[in-house]
Short mmCIF file of C-alpha atoms and ligand atoms in Angstrom, two decimals:
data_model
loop_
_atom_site.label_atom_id
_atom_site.label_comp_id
_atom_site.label_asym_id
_atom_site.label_seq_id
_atom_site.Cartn_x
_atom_site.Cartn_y
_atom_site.Cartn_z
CA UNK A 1 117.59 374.25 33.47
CA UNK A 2 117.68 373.91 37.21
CA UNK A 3 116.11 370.36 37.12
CA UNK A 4 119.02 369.10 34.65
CA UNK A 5 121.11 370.89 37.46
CA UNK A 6 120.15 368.84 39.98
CA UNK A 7 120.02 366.12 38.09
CA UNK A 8 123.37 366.04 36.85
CA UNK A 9 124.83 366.70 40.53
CA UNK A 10 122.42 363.93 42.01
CA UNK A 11 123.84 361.45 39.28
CA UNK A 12 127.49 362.75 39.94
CA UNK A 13 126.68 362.07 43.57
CA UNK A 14 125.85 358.59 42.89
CA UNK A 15 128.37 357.32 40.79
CA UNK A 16 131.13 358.95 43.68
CA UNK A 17 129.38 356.96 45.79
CA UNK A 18 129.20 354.17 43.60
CA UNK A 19 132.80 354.53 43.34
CA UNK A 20 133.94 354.53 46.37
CA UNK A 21 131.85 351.32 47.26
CA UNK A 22 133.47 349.58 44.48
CA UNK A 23 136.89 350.92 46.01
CA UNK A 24 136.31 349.67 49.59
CA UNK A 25 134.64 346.70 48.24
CA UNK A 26 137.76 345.53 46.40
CA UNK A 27 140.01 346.44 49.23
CA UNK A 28 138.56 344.35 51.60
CA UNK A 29 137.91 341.50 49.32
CA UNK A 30 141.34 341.60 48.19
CA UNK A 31 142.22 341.44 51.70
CA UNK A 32 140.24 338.47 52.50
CA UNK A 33 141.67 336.51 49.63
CA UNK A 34 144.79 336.84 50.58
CA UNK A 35 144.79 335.87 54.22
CA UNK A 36 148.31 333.98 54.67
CA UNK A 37 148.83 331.25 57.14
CA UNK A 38 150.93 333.63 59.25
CA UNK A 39 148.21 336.01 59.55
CA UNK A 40 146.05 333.36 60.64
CA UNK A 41 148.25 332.60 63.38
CA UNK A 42 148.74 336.48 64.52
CA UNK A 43 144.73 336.74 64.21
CA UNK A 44 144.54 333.92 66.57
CA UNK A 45 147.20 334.41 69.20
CA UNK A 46 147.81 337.98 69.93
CA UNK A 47 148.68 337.02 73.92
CA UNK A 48 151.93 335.70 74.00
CA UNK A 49 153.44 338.91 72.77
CA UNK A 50 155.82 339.50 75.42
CA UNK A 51 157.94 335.66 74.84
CA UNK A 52 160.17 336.59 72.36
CA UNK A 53 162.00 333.29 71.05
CA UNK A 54 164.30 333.20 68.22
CA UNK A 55 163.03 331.95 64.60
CA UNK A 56 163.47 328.41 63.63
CA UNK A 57 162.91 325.61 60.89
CA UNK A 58 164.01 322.33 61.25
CA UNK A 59 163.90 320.11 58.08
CA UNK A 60 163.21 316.23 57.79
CA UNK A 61 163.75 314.29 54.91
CA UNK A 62 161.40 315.52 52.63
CA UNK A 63 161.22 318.93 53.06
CA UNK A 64 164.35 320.30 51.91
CA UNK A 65 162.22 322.78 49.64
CA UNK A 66 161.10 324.27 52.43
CA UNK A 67 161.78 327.89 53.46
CA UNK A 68 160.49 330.04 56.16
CA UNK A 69 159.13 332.42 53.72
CA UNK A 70 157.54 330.44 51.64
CA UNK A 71 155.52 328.34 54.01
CA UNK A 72 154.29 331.94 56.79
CA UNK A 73 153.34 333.29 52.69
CA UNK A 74 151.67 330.39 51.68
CA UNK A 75 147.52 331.03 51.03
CA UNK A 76 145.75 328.85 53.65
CA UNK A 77 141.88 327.82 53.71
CA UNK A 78 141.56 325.72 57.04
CA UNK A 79 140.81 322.39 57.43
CA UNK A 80 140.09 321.56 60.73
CA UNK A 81 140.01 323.18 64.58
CA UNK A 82 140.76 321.98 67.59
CA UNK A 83 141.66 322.77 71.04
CA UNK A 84 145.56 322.63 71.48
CA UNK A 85 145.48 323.90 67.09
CA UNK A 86 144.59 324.29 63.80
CA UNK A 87 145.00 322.41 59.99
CA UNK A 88 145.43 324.38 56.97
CA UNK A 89 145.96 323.22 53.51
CA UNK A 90 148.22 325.62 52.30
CA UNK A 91 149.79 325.92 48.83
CA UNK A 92 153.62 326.83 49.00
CA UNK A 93 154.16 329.02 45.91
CA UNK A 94 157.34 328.79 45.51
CA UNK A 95 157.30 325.09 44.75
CA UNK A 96 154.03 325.09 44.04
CA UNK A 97 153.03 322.60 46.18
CA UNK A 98 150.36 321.62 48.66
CA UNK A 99 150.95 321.00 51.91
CA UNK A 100 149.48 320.17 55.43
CA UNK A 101 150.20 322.72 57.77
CA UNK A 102 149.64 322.28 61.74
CA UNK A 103 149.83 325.14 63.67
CA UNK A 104 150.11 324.36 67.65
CA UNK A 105 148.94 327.24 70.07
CA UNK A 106 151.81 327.77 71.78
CA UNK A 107 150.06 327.42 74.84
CA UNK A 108 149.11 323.90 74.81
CA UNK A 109 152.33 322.53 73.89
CA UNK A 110 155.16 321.41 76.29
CA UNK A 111 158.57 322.95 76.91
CA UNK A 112 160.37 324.40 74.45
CA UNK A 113 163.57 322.18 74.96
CA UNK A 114 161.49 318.99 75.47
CA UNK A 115 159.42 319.58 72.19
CA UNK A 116 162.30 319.98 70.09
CA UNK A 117 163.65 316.42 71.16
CA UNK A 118 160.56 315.11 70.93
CA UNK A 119 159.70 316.38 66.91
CA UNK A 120 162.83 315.36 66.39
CA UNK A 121 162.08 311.74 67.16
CA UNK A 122 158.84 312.35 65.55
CA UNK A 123 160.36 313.60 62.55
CA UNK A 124 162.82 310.48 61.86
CA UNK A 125 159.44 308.11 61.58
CA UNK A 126 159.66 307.21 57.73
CA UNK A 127 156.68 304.04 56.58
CA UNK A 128 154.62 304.00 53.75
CA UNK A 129 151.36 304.00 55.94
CA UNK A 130 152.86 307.07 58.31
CA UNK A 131 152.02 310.44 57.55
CA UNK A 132 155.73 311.94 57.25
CA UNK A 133 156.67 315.07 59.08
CA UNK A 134 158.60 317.39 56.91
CA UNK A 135 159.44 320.46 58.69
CA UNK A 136 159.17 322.21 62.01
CA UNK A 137 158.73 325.74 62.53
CA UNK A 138 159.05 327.93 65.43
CA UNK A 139 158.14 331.56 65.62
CA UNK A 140 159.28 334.37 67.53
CA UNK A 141 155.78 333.99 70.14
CA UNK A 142 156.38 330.75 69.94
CA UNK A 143 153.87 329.64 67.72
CA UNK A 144 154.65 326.08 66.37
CA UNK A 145 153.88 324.90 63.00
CA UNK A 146 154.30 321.04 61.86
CA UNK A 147 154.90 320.64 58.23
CA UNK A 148 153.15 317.66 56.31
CA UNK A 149 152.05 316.39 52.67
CA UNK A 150 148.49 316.61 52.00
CA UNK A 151 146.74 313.71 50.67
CA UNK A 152 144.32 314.36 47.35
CA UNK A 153 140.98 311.79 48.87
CA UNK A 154 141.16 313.33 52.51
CA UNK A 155 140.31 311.70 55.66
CA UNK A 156 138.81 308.10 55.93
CA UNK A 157 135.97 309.03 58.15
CA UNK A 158 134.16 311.52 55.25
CA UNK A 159 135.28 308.58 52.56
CA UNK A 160 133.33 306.07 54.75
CA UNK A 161 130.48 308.09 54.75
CA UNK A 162 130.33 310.09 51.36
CA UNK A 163 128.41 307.28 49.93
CA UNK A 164 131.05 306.42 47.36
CA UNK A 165 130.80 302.90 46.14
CA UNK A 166 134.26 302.75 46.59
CA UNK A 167 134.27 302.52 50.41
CA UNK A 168 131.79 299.24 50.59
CA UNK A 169 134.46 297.35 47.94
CA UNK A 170 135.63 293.93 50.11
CA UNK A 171 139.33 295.24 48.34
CA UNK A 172 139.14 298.03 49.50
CA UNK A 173 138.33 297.81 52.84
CA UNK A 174 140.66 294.93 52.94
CA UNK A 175 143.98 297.19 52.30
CA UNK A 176 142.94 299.65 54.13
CA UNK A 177 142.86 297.61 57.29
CA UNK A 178 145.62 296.13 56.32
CA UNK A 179 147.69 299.30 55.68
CA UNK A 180 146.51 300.95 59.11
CA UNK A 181 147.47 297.83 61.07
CA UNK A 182 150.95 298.01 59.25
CA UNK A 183 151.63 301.74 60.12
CA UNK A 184 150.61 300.91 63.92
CA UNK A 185 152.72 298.36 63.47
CA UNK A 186 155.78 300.25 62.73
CA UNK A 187 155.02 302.38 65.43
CA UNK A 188 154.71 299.66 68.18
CA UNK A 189 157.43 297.23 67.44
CA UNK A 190 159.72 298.82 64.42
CA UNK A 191 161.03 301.47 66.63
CA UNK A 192 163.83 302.06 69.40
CA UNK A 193 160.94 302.99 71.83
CA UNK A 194 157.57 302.46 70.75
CA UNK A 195 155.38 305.04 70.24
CA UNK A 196 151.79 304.67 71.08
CA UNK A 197 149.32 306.74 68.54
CA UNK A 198 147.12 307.63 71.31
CA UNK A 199 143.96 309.69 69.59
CA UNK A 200 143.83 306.89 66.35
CA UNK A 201 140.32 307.42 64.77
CA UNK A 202 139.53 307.67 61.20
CA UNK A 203 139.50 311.19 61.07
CA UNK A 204 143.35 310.77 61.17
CA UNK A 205 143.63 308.43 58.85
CA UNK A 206 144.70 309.97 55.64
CA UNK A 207 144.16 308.68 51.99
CA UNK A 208 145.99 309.07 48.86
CA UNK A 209 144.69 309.03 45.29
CA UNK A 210 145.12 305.25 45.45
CA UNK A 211 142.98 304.93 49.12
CA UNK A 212 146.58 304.01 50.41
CA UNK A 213 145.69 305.15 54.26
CA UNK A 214 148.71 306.71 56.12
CA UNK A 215 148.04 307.29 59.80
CA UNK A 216 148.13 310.95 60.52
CA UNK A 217 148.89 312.62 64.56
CA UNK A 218 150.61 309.64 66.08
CA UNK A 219 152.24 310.71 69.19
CA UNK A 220 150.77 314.28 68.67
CA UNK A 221 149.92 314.04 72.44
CA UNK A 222 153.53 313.62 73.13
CA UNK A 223 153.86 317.33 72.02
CA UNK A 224 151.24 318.80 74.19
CA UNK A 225 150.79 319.44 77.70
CA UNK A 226 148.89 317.67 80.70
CA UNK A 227 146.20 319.66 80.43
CA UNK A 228 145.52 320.02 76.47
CA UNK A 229 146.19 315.88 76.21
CA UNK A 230 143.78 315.25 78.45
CA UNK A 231 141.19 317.34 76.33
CA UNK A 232 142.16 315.52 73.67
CA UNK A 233 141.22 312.13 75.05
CA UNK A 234 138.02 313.43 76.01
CA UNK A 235 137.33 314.20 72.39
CA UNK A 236 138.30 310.73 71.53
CA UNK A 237 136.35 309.56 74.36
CA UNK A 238 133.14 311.17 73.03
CA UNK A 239 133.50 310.17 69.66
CA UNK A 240 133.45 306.40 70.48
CA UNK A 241 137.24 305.60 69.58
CA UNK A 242 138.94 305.76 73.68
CA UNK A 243 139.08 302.43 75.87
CA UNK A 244 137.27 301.94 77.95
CA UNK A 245 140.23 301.42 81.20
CA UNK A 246 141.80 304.56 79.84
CA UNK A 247 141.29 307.61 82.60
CA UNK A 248 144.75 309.67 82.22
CA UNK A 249 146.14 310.03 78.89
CA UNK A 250 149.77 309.24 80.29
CA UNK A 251 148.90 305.81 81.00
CA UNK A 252 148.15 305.13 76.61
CA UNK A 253 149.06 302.01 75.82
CA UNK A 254 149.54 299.62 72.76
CA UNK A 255 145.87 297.89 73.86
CA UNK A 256 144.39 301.24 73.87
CA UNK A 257 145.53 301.89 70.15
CA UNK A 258 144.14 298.14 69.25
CA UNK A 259 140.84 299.19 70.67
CA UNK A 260 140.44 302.30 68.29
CA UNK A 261 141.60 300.44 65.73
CA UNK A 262 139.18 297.67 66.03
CA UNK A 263 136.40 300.50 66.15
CA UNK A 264 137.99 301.92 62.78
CA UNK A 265 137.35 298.11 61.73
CA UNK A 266 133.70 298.15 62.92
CA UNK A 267 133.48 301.40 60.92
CA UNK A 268 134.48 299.98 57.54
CA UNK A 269 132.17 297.57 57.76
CA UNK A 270 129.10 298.83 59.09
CA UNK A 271 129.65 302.43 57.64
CA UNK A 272 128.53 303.62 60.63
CA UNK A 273 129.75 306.19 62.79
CA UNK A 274 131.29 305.26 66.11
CA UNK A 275 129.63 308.11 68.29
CA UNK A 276 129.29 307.02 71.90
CA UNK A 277 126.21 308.77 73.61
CA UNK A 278 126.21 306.04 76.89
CA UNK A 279 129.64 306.10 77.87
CA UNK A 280 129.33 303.81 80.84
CA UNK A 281 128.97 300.25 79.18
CA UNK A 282 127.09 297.38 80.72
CA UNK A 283 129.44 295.28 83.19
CA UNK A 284 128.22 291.71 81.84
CA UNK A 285 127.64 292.67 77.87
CA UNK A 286 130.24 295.34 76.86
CA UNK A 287 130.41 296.35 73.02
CA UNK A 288 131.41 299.49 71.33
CA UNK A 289 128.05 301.60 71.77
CA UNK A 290 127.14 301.59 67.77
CA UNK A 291 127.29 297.76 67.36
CA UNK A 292 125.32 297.27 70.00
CA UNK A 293 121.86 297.13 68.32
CA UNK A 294 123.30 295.00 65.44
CA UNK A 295 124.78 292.24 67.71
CA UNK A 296 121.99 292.31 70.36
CA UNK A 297 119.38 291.89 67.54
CA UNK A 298 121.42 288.77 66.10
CA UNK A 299 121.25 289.47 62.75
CA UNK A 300 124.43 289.18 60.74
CA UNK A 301 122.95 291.35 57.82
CA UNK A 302 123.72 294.26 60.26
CA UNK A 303 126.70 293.35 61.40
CA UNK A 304 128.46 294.60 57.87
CA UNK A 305 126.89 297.12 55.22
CA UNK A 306 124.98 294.69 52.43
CA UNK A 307 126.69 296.45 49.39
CA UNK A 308 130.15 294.52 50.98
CA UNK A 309 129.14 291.27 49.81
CA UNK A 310 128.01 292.72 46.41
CA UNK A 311 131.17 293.85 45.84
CA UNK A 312 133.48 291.61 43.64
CA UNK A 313 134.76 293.17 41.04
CA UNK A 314 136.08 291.49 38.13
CA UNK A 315 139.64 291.94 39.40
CA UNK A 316 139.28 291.34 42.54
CA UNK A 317 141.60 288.13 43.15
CA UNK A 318 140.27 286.80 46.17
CA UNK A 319 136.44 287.22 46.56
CA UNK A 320 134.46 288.38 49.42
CA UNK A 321 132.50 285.93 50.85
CA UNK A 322 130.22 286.14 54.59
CA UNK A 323 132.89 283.83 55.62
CA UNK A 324 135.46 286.19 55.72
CA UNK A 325 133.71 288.97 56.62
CA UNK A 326 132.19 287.39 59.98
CA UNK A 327 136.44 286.59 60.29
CA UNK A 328 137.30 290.33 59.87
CA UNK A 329 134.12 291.55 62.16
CA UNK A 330 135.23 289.04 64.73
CA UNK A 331 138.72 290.22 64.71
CA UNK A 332 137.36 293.81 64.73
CA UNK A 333 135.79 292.47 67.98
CA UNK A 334 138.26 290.57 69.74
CA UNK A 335 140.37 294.32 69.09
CA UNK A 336 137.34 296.20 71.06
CA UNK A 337 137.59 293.62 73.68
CA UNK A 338 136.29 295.45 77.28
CA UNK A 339 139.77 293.26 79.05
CA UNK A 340 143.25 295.03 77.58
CA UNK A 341 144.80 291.51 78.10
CA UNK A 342 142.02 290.03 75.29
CA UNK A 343 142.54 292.43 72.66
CA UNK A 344 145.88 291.04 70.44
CA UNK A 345 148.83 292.55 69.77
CA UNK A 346 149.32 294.52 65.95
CA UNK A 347 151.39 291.58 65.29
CA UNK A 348 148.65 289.24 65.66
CA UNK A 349 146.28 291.40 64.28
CA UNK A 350 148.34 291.46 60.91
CA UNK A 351 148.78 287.48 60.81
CA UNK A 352 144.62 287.55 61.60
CA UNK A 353 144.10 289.40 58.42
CA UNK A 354 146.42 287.65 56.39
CA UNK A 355 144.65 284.21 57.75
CA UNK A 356 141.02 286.02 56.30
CA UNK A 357 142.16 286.17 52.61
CA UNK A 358 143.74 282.23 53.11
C1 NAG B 401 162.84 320.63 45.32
O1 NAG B 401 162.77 321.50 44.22
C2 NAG B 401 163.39 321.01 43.04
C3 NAG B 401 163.34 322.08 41.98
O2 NAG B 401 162.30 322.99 42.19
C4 NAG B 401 162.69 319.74 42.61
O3 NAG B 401 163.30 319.20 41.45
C5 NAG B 401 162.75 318.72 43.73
O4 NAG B 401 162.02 317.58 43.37
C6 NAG B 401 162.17 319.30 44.99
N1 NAG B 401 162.35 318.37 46.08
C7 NAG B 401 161.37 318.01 46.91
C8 NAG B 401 161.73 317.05 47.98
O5 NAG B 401 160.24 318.45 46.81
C1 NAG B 402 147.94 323.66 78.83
O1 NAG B 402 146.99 323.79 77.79
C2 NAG B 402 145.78 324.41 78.11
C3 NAG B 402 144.88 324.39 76.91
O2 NAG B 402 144.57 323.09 76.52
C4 NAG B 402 146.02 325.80 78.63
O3 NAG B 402 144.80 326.40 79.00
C5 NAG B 402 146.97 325.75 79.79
O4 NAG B 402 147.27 327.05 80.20
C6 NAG B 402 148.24 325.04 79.41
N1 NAG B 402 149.23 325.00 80.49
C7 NAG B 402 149.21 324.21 81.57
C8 NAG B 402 150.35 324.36 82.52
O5 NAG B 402 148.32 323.42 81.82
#
């Protein structure tokens, strides 16, 4: 009798406990799942409590769906860190839609007054190779967010080096180039005052389900202060993509956005990753630090990945051949030239291309 006692309490016992873990358990999880973008942001920036600003959302062509609501509600899983911010992908329910949200710490960014003229410029940029901004939201701390689409194939440095067939097709890496040097192209000479990208690399350039690139963060340094720009060409520095006369980022240029873009080049074709572990280059034999080996051991085989020249496919209207791919490499290098006055403009850069597929 007194053992089926106990043993009836001692099983009670457990399934309480039992219980109650399952209780807890599905609060927290519950919790987790449904961390929204604005409770990201509090998590992350509890300081600036004491700036109260007023609550705002500009809208761009675009992003007329947008509401405050929907986008601080929206479930976000993030994409990417930095310094001065972060990247979610965050789906708006209301329109069911995914979108690329950039949240700014609010203390890396510039005036308050100055930043809204300044999105506001960056907001009217419309191309087909531009990532559009839709929407820009202020919160009462100050917290920034910078509303974009999100593209379905990601970013063109994981494509490059996923191993996907895809990236080594001549076509392919053809349009691509093409389409990059059309959105810097916009951005240099289309505009009332040009607007140099300043931190291009192919992390930031974005692909859609038809490896259309559109160049993502141009002029994002024009948003942020001294201080947080600088750390950002530092980055850009150590990832191989800076050049190499470029100290302060308020002295970017057009030739420093040729020279990442001529590493981007090197990068389709080699499928190698520009990371830059001597940063001092030789005086008499400069060359972006990951071609080096290739070109010093004079072997055009390494100047390109082999699967390029394998390539054709049956549609493919105008071949590869090594001709034009020792064209495009030695545009690619003419771009990284060491001398800013050597590297050509975008506009010669685009009739360069269009002379390779002649
Ligand atoms: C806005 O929403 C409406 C209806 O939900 C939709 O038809 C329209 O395409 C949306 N516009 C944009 C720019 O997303
Ligand atoms: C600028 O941004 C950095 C972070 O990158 C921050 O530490 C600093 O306080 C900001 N303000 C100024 C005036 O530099």
């Amino acid at each position: 009798m007194k053992i089926a006692h106990m043993l009836l309490l001692v099983l009670g016992l457990a399934s309480i406990a039992f219980l109650a873990f399952l209780i807890v358990y599905v609060f927290f999880y519950r919790k987790r799942v449904t961390a929204h973008v604005s409770k990201d942001i509090e998590s992350s920036e509890h300081k600036n409590d004491d700036i109260v600003q007023k609550e705002d959302l500009i809208i761009f062509q675009g992003g007329e769906n947008l509401t405050i609501c929907d986008i601080l509600d929206a479930p976000g899983e993030v994409i990417g860190k930095s310094n001065y911010g972060t990247l979610y992908k965050a789906l708006l329910q209301r329109s069911n839609t995914v979108r690329l949200l950039r949240f700014l710490r609010p203390v890396c960014t510039i005036r308050a007054e100055e930043l809204d003229d300044m999105v506001l410029m960056l907001g009217g940029i419309r191309h087909p190779n531009l990532v559009p901004l839709l929407g820009f939201y202020t919160g009462p701390r100050g917290e920034k967010l910078l509303v974009h689409p999100f593209y379905r194939r990601g970013n063109l440095a994981d494509f490059i080096r996923d191993g996907n067939g895809e990236c080594y097709r001549w076509a392919t890496i053809y349009s691509i180039s093409m389409g990059i040097a059309k959105g810097l192209e916009h951005l240099h000479t289309k505009l009332q005052k040009p607007i140099i990208h300043g931190n291009l690399k192919s992390k930031n350039i974005l692909l859609d389900y038809n490896y259309q690139p559109f160049i993502s963060d141009f002029g994002l340094y024009l948003v942020l202060n001294a201080t947080a720009g600088q750390e950002m060409l530092e980055a850009s520095a150590a990832h191989g993509y800076k050049a190499p006369e470029l100290i302060k980022m308020k002295d970017a240029n057009e030739e420093i956005d040729i020279y990442s873009l001529g590493v981007i080049f090197l990068e389709l074709l080699s499928g190698k990753e520009p990371i830059n572990e001597h940063p001092t280059p030789d005086e008499d034999f400069y060359l972006p630090n990951f071609m080096r080996n290739a070109v010093l051991g004079h072997r055009i085989s390494d100047l390109y990945h082999p699967a390029i020249l394998l390539s054709n496919g049956r549609n493919d209207e105008i071949p590869v051949t090594e001709e034009r791919i020792l064209k495009f490499f030695q545009l690619a290098m003419a771009s990284c030239s060491p001398s800013p006055s050597l590297r050509p403009n975008i506009k010669q850069v685009i009739w360069r291309l269009e002379e390779i597929m002649k």
